[in-house]
mmCIF file of C-alpha atoms in Angstrom:
data_model
loop_
_atom_site.group_PDB
_atom_site.id
_atom_site.type_symbol
_atom_site.label_atom_id
_atom_site.label_comp_id
_atom_site.label_asym_id
_atom_site.label_seq_id
_atom_site.Cartn_x
_atom_site.Cartn_y
_atom_site.Cartn_z
ATOM 1 C CA UNK A 1 -0.135 0.005 0.077
ATOM 2 C CA UNK A 2 1.480 3.479 -1.557
ATOM 3 C CA UNK A 3 2.377 5.667 1.596
ATOM 4 C CA UNK A 4 0.032 9.786 1.545
ATOM 5 C CA UNK A 5 2.518 12.003 1.488
ATOM 6 C CA UNK A 6 3.215 14.856 3.965
ATOM 7 C CA UNK A 7 3.652 18.127 2.892
ATOM 8 C CA UNK A 8 5.631 20.473 4.457
ATOM 9 C CA UNK A 9 4.163 24.333 4.737
ATOM 10 C CA UNK A 10 6.177 28.109 4.919
ATOM 11 C CA UNK A 11 3.591 30.037 6.700
ATOM 12 C CA UNK A 12 4.534 33.369 6.735
ATOM 13 C CA UNK A 13 3.237 36.512 8.970
ATOM 14 C CA UNK A 14 4.353 39.549 10.743
ATOM 15 C CA UNK A 15 4.229 37.689 14.278
ATOM 16 C CA UNK A 16 2.882 39.314 17.720
ATOM 17 C CA UNK A 17 -0.170 40.632 15.296
ATOM 18 C CA UNK A 18 -1.038 36.940 13.724
ATOM 19 C CA UNK A 19 -0.010 34.853 16.788
ATOM 20 C CA UNK A 20 -3.724 34.083 17.322
ATOM 21 C CA UNK A 21 -4.204 32.990 13.182
ATOM 22 C CA UNK A 22 -1.307 31.804 13.525
ATOM 23 C CA UNK A 23 -1.571 29.072 15.209
ATOM 24 C CA UNK A 24 -5.236 28.549 13.756
ATOM 25 C CA UNK A 25 -3.431 28.278 10.124
ATOM 26 C CA UNK A 26 -1.072 25.664 11.552
ATOM 27 C CA UNK A 27 -3.608 23.350 13.077
ATOM 28 C CA UNK A 28 -5.848 22.504 9.118
ATOM 29 C CA UNK A 29 -2.323 22.012 8.342
ATOM 30 C CA UNK A 30 -1.326 19.305 10.363
ATOM 31 C CA UNK A 31 -5.611 18.058 10.896
ATOM 32 C CA UNK A 32 -4.522 17.827 7.148
ATOM 33 C CA UNK A 33 -1.155 15.555 7.049
ATOM 34 C CA UNK A 34 0.188 17.857 6.567
ATOM 35 C CA UNK A 35 3.792 20.075 8.201
ATOM 36 C CA UNK A 36 3.847 23.318 8.820
ATOM 37 C CA UNK A 37 6.498 25.213 9.004
ATOM 38 C CA UNK A 38 6.864 28.937 10.446
ATOM 39 C CA UNK A 39 8.978 32.102 12.519
ATOM 40 C CA UNK A 40 7.957 30.536 15.726
ATOM 41 C CA UNK A 41 10.194 28.449 15.382
ATOM 42 C CA UNK A 42 13.409 31.216 14.645
ATOM 43 C CA UNK A 43 11.667 34.692 16.316
ATOM 44 C CA UNK A 44 14.365 36.372 16.083
ATOM 45 C CA UNK A 45 14.700 38.967 12.673
ATOM 46 C CA UNK A 46 18.307 39.556 11.268
ATOM 47 C CA UNK A 47 20.004 38.781 8.458
ATOM 48 C CA UNK A 48 22.390 35.442 10.165
ATOM 49 C CA UNK A 49 18.793 33.825 10.636
ATOM 50 C CA UNK A 50 17.691 34.827 7.523
ATOM 51 C CA UNK A 51 20.480 33.080 5.931
ATOM 52 C CA UNK A 52 18.498 29.429 8.477
ATOM 53 C CA UNK A 53 15.425 30.711 7.271
ATOM 54 C CA UNK A 54 16.404 30.488 3.289
ATOM 55 C CA UNK A 55 17.165 26.991 3.890
ATOM 56 C CA UNK A 56 14.067 26.126 5.777
ATOM 57 C CA UNK A 57 11.967 27.626 2.365
ATOM 58 C CA UNK A 58 14.017 25.313 -0.254
ATOM 59 C CA UNK A 59 12.850 21.962 1.877
ATOM 60 C CA UNK A 60 8.929 23.467 1.929
ATOM 61 C CA UNK A 61 6.757 22.608 -0.831
ATOM 62 C CA UNK A 62 4.192 25.270 -0.218
ATOM 63 C CA UNK A 63 4.522 28.814 1.319
ATOM 64 C CA UNK A 64 1.217 30.507 2.480
ATOM 65 C CA UNK A 65 1.661 34.319 3.067
ATOM 66 C CA UNK A 66 -0.947 35.779 5.597
ATOM 67 C CA UNK A 67 -0.898 39.319 5.147
ATOM 68 C CA UNK A 68 -3.211 42.366 7.659
ATOM 69 C CA UNK A 69 -2.716 45.711 8.957
ATOM 70 C CA UNK A 70 1.226 45.726 9.707
ATOM 71 C CA UNK A 71 4.367 45.200 7.549
ATOM 72 C CA UNK A 72 6.340 43.823 10.687
ATOM 73 C CA UNK A 73 10.352 44.383 11.358
ATOM 74 C CA UNK A 74 12.426 46.047 8.618
ATOM 75 C CA UNK A 75 15.919 45.134 7.587
ATOM 76 C CA UNK A 76 18.476 47.869 7.708
ATOM 77 C CA UNK A 77 17.080 48.847 4.021
ATOM 78 C CA UNK A 78 14.079 49.690 5.037
ATOM 79 C CA UNK A 79 12.535 45.363 3.992
ATOM 80 C CA UNK A 80 10.925 43.436 6.217
ATOM 81 C CA UNK A 81 11.537 40.230 6.918
ATOM 82 C CA UNK A 82 7.850 39.205 5.429
ATOM 83 C CA UNK A 83 8.474 40.893 2.216
ATOM 84 C CA UNK A 84 11.963 39.796 1.938
ATOM 85 C CA UNK A 85 10.888 35.574 2.628
ATOM 86 C CA UNK A 86 7.654 36.357 0.447
ATOM 87 C CA UNK A 87 10.895 37.791 -1.946
ATOM 88 C CA UNK A 88 13.066 34.652 -1.625
ATOM 89 C CA UNK A 89 9.751 32.008 -2.689
ATOM 90 C CA UNK A 90 8.844 33.605 -5.652
ATOM 91 C CA UNK A 91 12.827 33.549 -6.624
ATOM 92 C CA UNK A 92 13.122 29.241 -5.616
ATOM 93 C CA UNK A 93 9.900 28.822 -8.065
ATOM 94 C CA UNK A 94 7.426 27.815 -4.819
ATOM 95 C CA UNK A 95 3.522 27.825 -5.074
ATOM 96 C CA UNK A 96 2.391 31.428 -3.204
ATOM 97 C CA UNK A 97 0.050 31.179 -1.716
ATOM 98 C CA UNK A 98 -2.051 34.891 -1.078
ATOM 99 C CA UNK A 99 -3.849 35.096 2.683
ATOM 100 C CA UNK A 100 -4.867 39.595 2.465
ATOM 101 C CA UNK A 101 -6.795 41.160 5.209
ATOM 102 C CA UNK A 102 -10.119 42.497 3.492
ATOM 103 C CA UNK A 103 -10.715 45.315 5.977
ATOM 104 C CA UNK A 104 -7.457 46.216 7.564
ATOM 105 C CA UNK A 105 -8.878 49.628 8.323
ATOM 106 C CA UNK A 106 -11.724 47.868 11.080
ATOM 107 C CA UNK A 107 -8.111 46.152 12.959
ATOM 108 C CA UNK A 108 -7.529 47.243 16.188
ATOM 109 C CA UNK A 109 -4.350 50.405 16.418
ATOM 110 C CA UNK A 110 -2.217 47.691 18.757
ATOM 111 C CA UNK A 111 -2.653 45.415 14.790
ATOM 112 C CA UNK A 112 -1.715 48.324 12.670
ATOM 113 C CA UNK A 113 1.375 50.250 11.715
ATOM 114 C CA UNK A 114 0.891 53.401 12.768
ATOM 115 C CA UNK A 115 3.890 54.295 10.484
ATOM 116 C CA UNK A 116 3.425 56.289 7.328
ATOM 117 C CA UNK A 117 5.601 55.187 5.920
ATOM 118 C CA UNK A 118 5.564 52.233 7.124
ATOM 119 C CA UNK A 119 2.065 52.114 6.363
ATOM 120 C CA UNK A 120 3.283 53.471 2.791
ATOM 121 C CA UNK A 121 5.642 50.047 2.273
ATOM 122 C CA UNK A 122 2.787 48.041 3.722
ATOM 123 C CA UNK A 123 0.094 48.972 0.701
ATOM 124 C CA UNK A 124 2.467 48.779 -1.779
ATOM 125 C CA UNK A 125 3.441 45.170 -0.566
ATOM 126 C CA UNK A 126 -0.428 44.652 -0.643
ATOM 127 C CA UNK A 127 -0.371 45.248 -4.266
ATOM 128 C CA UNK A 128 2.853 43.429 -5.057
ATOM 129 C CA UNK A 129 1.314 40.094 -4.003
ATOM 130 C CA UNK A 130 -2.222 40.377 -5.585
ATOM 131 C CA UNK A 131 -0.755 40.764 -8.807
ATOM 132 C CA UNK A 132 -1.065 36.703 -10.551
ATOM 133 C CA UNK A 133 -0.798 35.629 -7.131
ATOM 134 C CA UNK A 134 -3.718 32.605 -5.820
ATOM 135 C CA UNK A 135 -5.031 35.570 -3.442
ATOM 136 C CA UNK A 136 -8.192 35.347 -0.986
ATOM 137 C CA UNK A 137 -8.946 38.004 0.914
ATOM 138 C CA UNK A 138 -10.257 37.296 5.016
ATOM 139 C CA UNK A 139 -11.036 38.995 7.826
ATOM 140 C CA UNK A 140 -12.477 36.432 10.794
ATOM 141 C CA UNK A 141 -9.452 33.819 12.377
ATOM 142 C CA UNK A 142 -12.819 30.897 10.858
ATOM 143 C CA UNK A 143 -12.585 32.523 7.842
ATOM 144 C CA UNK A 144 -8.795 32.600 7.625
ATOM 145 C CA UNK A 145 -8.869 28.756 8.899
ATOM 146 C CA UNK A 146 -11.075 28.187 5.610
ATOM 147 C CA UNK A 147 -8.930 29.575 2.412
ATOM 148 C CA UNK A 148 -6.418 28.517 3.644
ATOM 149 C CA UNK A 149 -7.597 25.150 3.318
ATOM 150 C CA UNK A 150 -9.217 25.571 -0.209
ATOM 151 C CA UNK A 151 -6.085 27.550 -1.454
ATOM 152 C CA UNK A 152 -3.953 24.358 -0.243
ATOM 153 C CA UNK A 153 -6.253 21.851 -1.370
ATOM 154 C CA UNK A 154 -6.745 23.725 -4.747
ATOM 155 C CA UNK A 155 -2.606 23.902 -5.105
ATOM 156 C CA UNK A 156 -1.596 20.138 -3.835
ATOM 157 C CA UNK A 157 -4.636 19.092 -6.557
ATOM 158 C CA UNK A 158 -3.243 21.417 -9.872
ATOM 159 C CA UNK A 159 0.983 22.187 -8.606
ATOM 160 C CA UNK A 160 1.832 18.376 -7.504
ATOM 161 C CA UNK A 161 5.802 18.680 -5.206
ATOM 162 C CA UNK A 162 7.825 16.133 -3.984
ATOM 163 C CA UNK A 163 6.610 16.024 0.043
ATOM 164 C CA UNK A 164 7.442 13.729 2.312
ATOM 165 C CA UNK A 165 6.436 10.035 2.737
ATOM 166 C CA UNK A 166 5.036 9.678 6.159
ATOM 167 C CA UNK A 167 6.755 8.002 8.925
ATOM 168 C CA UNK A 168 5.086 5.142 11.545
ATOM 169 C CA UNK A 169 4.116 8.156 14.085
ATOM 170 C CA UNK A 170 2.787 11.239 13.590
ATOM 171 C CA UNK A 171 4.609 14.899 13.733
ATOM 172 C CA UNK A 172 4.506 16.494 16.486
ATOM 173 C CA UNK A 173 5.618 20.782 16.819
ATOM 174 C CA UNK A 174 8.596 18.895 19.731
ATOM 175 C CA UNK A 175 9.915 16.750 17.253
ATOM 176 C CA UNK A 176 9.003 19.699 14.640
ATOM 177 C CA UNK A 177 11.478 21.643 16.568
ATOM 178 C CA UNK A 178 14.367 19.146 17.649
ATOM 179 C CA UNK A 179 14.269 18.361 13.479
ATOM 180 C CA UNK A 180 14.316 23.118 12.785
ATOM 181 C CA UNK A 181 17.128 22.312 15.193
ATOM 182 C CA UNK A 182 19.313 19.660 13.963
ATOM 183 C CA UNK A 183 18.888 21.259 10.356
ATOM 184 C CA UNK A 184 20.257 24.578 11.623
ATOM 185 C CA UNK A 185 23.633 23.185 13.636
ATOM 186 C CA UNK A 186 24.085 21.379 9.980
ATOM 187 C CA UNK A 187 24.281 25.020 8.820
ATOM 188 C CA UNK A 188 26.316 26.585 10.877
ATOM 189 C CA UNK A 189 28.184 22.827 11.189
ATOM 190 C CA UNK A 190 28.732 23.772 7.353
ATOM 191 C CA UNK A 191 28.619 27.357 7.097
ATOM 192 C CA UNK A 192 32.202 27.073 10.080
ATOM 193 C CA UNK A 193 33.857 24.059 7.530
ATOM 194 C CA UNK A 194 33.570 26.537 4.998
ATOM 195 C CA UNK A 195 35.363 30.116 6.405
ATOM 196 C CA UNK A 196 37.815 26.900 7.837
ATOM 197 C CA UNK A 197 38.893 25.976 4.188
ATOM 198 C CA UNK A 198 38.174 30.122 2.433
ATOM 199 C CA UNK A 199 40.282 32.506 3.010
ATOM 200 C CA UNK A 200 40.402 36.104 1.169
ATOM 201 C CA UNK A 201 42.929 38.515 1.321
ATOM 202 C CA UNK A 202 41.161 41.855 1.522
ATOM 203 C CA UNK A 203 42.380 45.434 0.861
ATOM 204 C CA UNK A 204 42.604 48.251 3.269
ATOM 205 C CA UNK A 205 40.184 50.628 3.730
ATOM 206 C CA UNK A 206 40.769 54.173 2.089
ATOM 207 C CA UNK A 207 42.225 56.377 4.244
ATOM 208 C CA UNK A 208 39.675 59.255 5.159
ATOM 209 C CA UNK A 209 42.595 61.877 3.175
ATOM 210 C CA UNK A 210 42.752 59.957 -0.081
ATOM 211 C CA UNK A 211 40.793 61.113 -3.367
ATOM 212 C CA UNK A 212 37.065 60.562 -4.190
ATOM 213 C CA UNK A 213 35.284 60.431 -7.680
ATOM 214 C CA UNK A 214 31.839 61.520 -7.285
ATOM 215 C CA UNK A 215 28.651 61.081 -10.212
ATOM 216 C CA UNK A 216 26.181 63.810 -9.566
ATOM 217 C CA UNK A 217 23.784 63.078 -12.310
ATOM 218 C CA UNK A 218 20.526 65.000 -12.489
ATOM 219 C CA UNK A 219 17.305 64.315 -10.870
ATOM 220 C CA UNK A 220 15.712 63.733 -13.901
ATOM 221 C CA UNK A 221 17.371 60.818 -15.235
ATOM 222 C CA UNK A 222 17.218 59.127 -18.438
ATOM 223 C CA UNK A 223 18.954 59.038 -21.530
ATOM 224 C CA UNK A 224 18.785 63.461 -21.880
ATOM 225 C CA UNK A 225 20.326 63.651 -18.087
ATOM 226 C CA UNK A 226 23.954 64.909 -17.565
ATOM 227 C CA UNK A 227 26.169 63.704 -16.319
ATOM 228 C CA UNK A 228 29.231 64.964 -14.261
ATOM 229 C CA UNK A 229 32.462 64.061 -12.333
ATOM 230 C CA UNK A 230 33.306 65.637 -9.263
ATOM 231 C CA UNK A 231 37.124 64.845 -6.862
ATOM 232 C CA UNK A 232 36.840 65.690 -3.319
ATOM 233 C CA UNK A 233 39.024 63.610 -0.019
ATOM 234 C CA UNK A 234 36.156 61.213 1.756
ATOM 235 C CA UNK A 235 37.260 63.722 4.919
ATOM 236 C CA UNK A 236 35.561 66.883 2.720
ATOM 237 C CA UNK A 237 32.804 64.269 1.236
ATOM 238 C CA UNK A 238 31.608 62.284 4.239
ATOM 239 C CA UNK A 239 30.270 65.623 5.803
ATOM 240 C CA UNK A 240 27.994 65.843 3.578
ATOM 241 C CA UNK A 241 27.071 62.250 3.177
ATOM 242 C CA UNK A 242 26.491 61.905 7.233
ATOM 243 C CA UNK A 243 23.930 65.072 7.988
ATOM 244 C CA UNK A 244 21.588 64.416 5.325
ATOM 245 C CA UNK A 245 21.081 60.845 6.955
ATOM 246 C CA UNK A 246 17.265 60.524 8.472
ATOM 247 C CA UNK A 247 16.380 58.687 11.000
ATOM 248 C CA UNK A 248 12.528 56.810 10.979
ATOM 249 C CA UNK A 249 12.078 56.040 13.999
ATOM 250 C CA UNK A 250 8.320 52.901 14.338
ATOM 251 C CA UNK A 251 7.068 51.529 17.403
ATOM 252 C CA UNK A 252 6.159 48.378 18.571
ATOM 253 C CA UNK A 253 5.308 45.571 20.444
ATOM 254 C CA UNK A 254 9.567 44.768 20.502
ATOM 255 C CA UNK A 255 10.291 48.415 21.392
ATOM 256 C CA UNK A 256 11.250 51.300 19.293
ATOM 257 C CA UNK A 257 12.994 50.102 15.538
ATOM 258 C CA UNK A 258 15.340 52.187 13.841
ATOM 259 C CA UNK A 259 16.513 52.199 10.198
ATOM 260 C CA UNK A 260 17.384 54.979 7.859
ATOM 261 C CA UNK A 261 15.087 56.357 5.334
ATOM 262 C CA UNK A 262 17.308 56.875 2.268
ATOM 263 C CA UNK A 263 14.405 58.604 -0.085
ATOM 264 C CA UNK A 264 15.587 61.619 -1.136
ATOM 265 C CA UNK A 265 18.682 61.193 0.561
ATOM 266 C CA UNK A 266 21.426 60.951 -2.650
ATOM 267 C CA UNK A 267 19.052 63.929 -3.764
ATOM 268 C CA UNK A 268 20.099 66.466 -0.901
ATOM 269 C CA UNK A 269 23.244 65.352 -0.829
ATOM 270 C CA UNK A 270 24.178 65.466 -4.330
ATOM 271 C CA UNK A 271 21.881 69.446 -4.774
ATOM 272 C CA UNK A 272 24.653 69.576 -1.247
ATOM 273 C CA UNK A 273 27.641 69.641 -3.805
ATOM 274 C CA UNK A 274 26.573 70.769 -6.967
ATOM 275 C CA UNK A 275 26.231 74.117 -4.379
ATOM 276 C CA UNK A 276 29.263 74.618 -3.335
ATOM 277 C CA UNK A 277 31.239 73.888 -6.857
ATOM 278 C CA UNK A 278 28.275 77.102 -8.811
ATOM 279 C CA UNK A 279 25.151 77.456 -5.962
ATOM 280 C CA UNK A 280 24.069 80.249 -8.464
ATOM 281 C CA UNK A 281 23.535 76.668 -11.214
ATOM 282 C CA UNK A 282 20.126 75.943 -11.912
ATOM 283 C CA UNK A 283 18.986 72.147 -11.455
ATOM 284 C CA UNK A 284 18.905 69.698 -9.111
ATOM 285 C CA UNK A 285 21.222 66.433 -8.610
ATOM 286 C CA UNK A 286 21.113 62.995 -7.197
ATOM 287 C CA UNK A 287 24.440 60.875 -6.036
ATOM 288 C CA UNK A 288 24.969 57.945 -8.952
ATOM 289 C CA UNK A 289 24.050 54.745 -7.893
ATOM 290 C CA UNK A 290 27.122 53.685 -7.560
ATOM 291 C CA UNK A 291 28.399 56.563 -5.519
ATOM 292 C CA UNK A 292 25.652 56.016 -3.529
ATOM 293 C CA UNK A 293 26.882 52.828 -2.662
ATOM 294 C CA UNK A 294 30.342 53.458 -2.104
ATOM 295 C CA UNK A 295 29.310 56.506 0.317
ATOM 296 C CA UNK A 296 27.300 54.326 2.143
ATOM 297 C CA UNK A 297 30.171 50.998 1.774
ATOM 298 C CA UNK A 298 33.000 53.383 3.439
ATOM 299 C CA UNK A 299 30.356 54.749 6.427
ATOM 300 C CA UNK A 300 30.096 50.902 7.582
ATOM 301 C CA UNK A 301 33.707 50.360 7.447
ATOM 302 C CA UNK A 302 34.762 53.107 9.186
ATOM 303 C CA UNK A 303 32.668 52.718 11.276
ATOM 304 C CA UNK A 304 29.625 55.099 11.551
ATOM 305 C CA UNK A 305 26.552 52.779 10.162
ATOM 306 C CA UNK A 306 26.098 49.726 11.861
ATOM 307 C CA UNK A 307 24.607 46.961 10.232
ATOM 308 C CA UNK A 308 22.317 45.565 12.983
ATOM 309 C CA UNK A 309 19.171 45.494 12.294
ATOM 310 C CA UNK A 310 16.993 48.665 14.225
ATOM 311 C CA UNK A 311 20.333 50.429 15.204
ATOM 312 C CA UNK A 312 21.505 53.256 12.572
ATOM 313 C CA UNK A 313 24.465 55.028 13.937
ATOM 314 C CA UNK A 314 27.326 52.412 15.783
ATOM 315 C CA UNK A 315 28.760 54.472 19.390
ATOM 316 C CA UNK A 316 30.906 56.071 17.826
ATOM 317 C CA UNK A 317 28.378 57.732 14.428
ATOM 318 C CA UNK A 318 25.753 59.093 17.117
ATOM 319 C CA UNK A 319 28.856 60.412 18.892
ATOM 320 C CA UNK A 320 28.804 63.211 14.982
ATOM 321 C CA UNK A 321 25.632 62.726 14.372
ATOM 322 C CA UNK A 322 25.701 64.540 18.005
ATOM 323 C CA UNK A 323 28.109 66.915 16.738
ATOM 324 C CA UNK A 324 26.221 68.319 13.579
ATOM 325 C CA UNK A 325 23.532 69.134 15.311
ATOM 326 C CA UNK A 326 25.996 71.253 17.802
ATOM 327 C CA UNK A 327 27.292 72.550 14.805
ATOM 328 C CA UNK A 328 23.410 73.460 13.025
ATOM 329 C CA UNK A 329 25.995 71.056 10.715
ATOM 330 C CA UNK A 330 28.022 73.766 9.485
ATOM 331 C CA UNK A 331 29.081 73.270 5.639
ATOM 332 C CA UNK A 332 33.084 72.076 5.643
ATOM 333 C CA UNK A 333 35.857 72.149 3.165
ATOM 334 C CA UNK A 334 35.518 73.138 0.321
ATOM 335 C CA UNK A 335 37.620 70.995 -1.388
ATOM 336 C CA UNK A 336 35.257 69.545 -4.121
ATOM 337 C CA UNK A 337 36.567 69.507 -8.334
ATOM 338 C CA UNK A 338 34.930 69.362 -11.310
ATOM 339 C CA UNK A 339 36.994 66.559 -13.476
ATOM 340 C CA UNK A 340 33.709 66.513 -16.083
ATOM 341 C CA UNK A 341 30.644 68.447 -16.421
ATOM 342 C CA UNK A 342 29.574 71.726 -16.384
ATOM 343 C CA UNK A 343 29.363 73.142 -13.820
ATOM 344 C CA UNK A 344 31.347 76.352 -13.023
ATOM 345 C CA UNK A 345 33.243 76.018 -9.169
ATOM 346 C CA UNK A 346 32.997 78.962 -7.643
ATOM 347 C CA UNK A 347 35.320 80.563 -5.091
ATOM 348 C CA UNK A 348 34.821 80.440 -1.229
ATOM 349 C CA UNK A 349 35.989 79.836 1.996
ATOM 350 C CA UNK A 350 34.468 77.546 4.626
ATOM 351 C CA UNK A 351 34.671 77.165 8.610
ATOM 352 C CA UNK A 352 35.962 72.825 9.504
ATOM 353 C CA UNK A 353 34.788 72.961 13.282
ATOM 354 C CA UNK A 354 32.855 69.482 12.673
ATOM 355 C CA UNK A 355 36.422 67.422 10.945
ATOM 356 C CA UNK A 356 36.099 63.994 10.923
#
């Protein structure tokens, strides 16, 4: 007699606001003879943990996404870990089943995003996942259980997966946790072996007084955009980069979470450089993508920006931030000069009251 397959089903959602709903969905999956896997087994959200979560998604057969009124904890670039999980599942070709709350405006305030930026990100995420995906709407926990049950049955019939062959006992939650711990340990062992055998000879970080080429482009972009190459030292460039960083704060049950809102940051830095070289010239300029990435990488390498989720500045970076605030972000240095482009650099003299 052939053995019935069990399917591993990854449940993705925000956590604190949907504990009850997630538990109900897990029960539906277990009652169907399948194996639910979710962040209850690995609730931490950081980049190292996310690498392990990707391996669990790789082992899963179906991916269930539940969206309500929260966008969730975000990484240093402002993308929620829930959206990162979704992106990875799509990239790996998993059948994705989307469950979207049909009336998020009627949810209690504590289950909704209070920050305007996060609400906008959530709306964009809802639109994104609703395109070309199996989408079901829900309002109550019982309604969610029903639509998940229906969607999974449809997916199994139309998109059969490899699955797991069931053994002699029904998997319990404790057994599943043991399985995940073993997989996690195996993943860490593989990583440690790799790191022991691979050596990288990294180049040194350029000194602060070394020169750097900064590329500016007109705000409009496109084929008609104007490109300008500017030369300065890192010591002259970094105060402009740093003073343009705007920190956003999200308040939730886990405490405050801060991140760097890149927004129009590259535009403000580009315009500041342009104004130092030629204040009377017209048009707005922003850093090119290459210069933007280079500037942020340098800030991380010299210990100003943090790589820790929920933090923007290091202790050293916070000290610099305080100094800029006390000095009212006064301009430092005139050492910029045009290498290629249309600006005519004007003369000027600036104080150096907040040196890097």
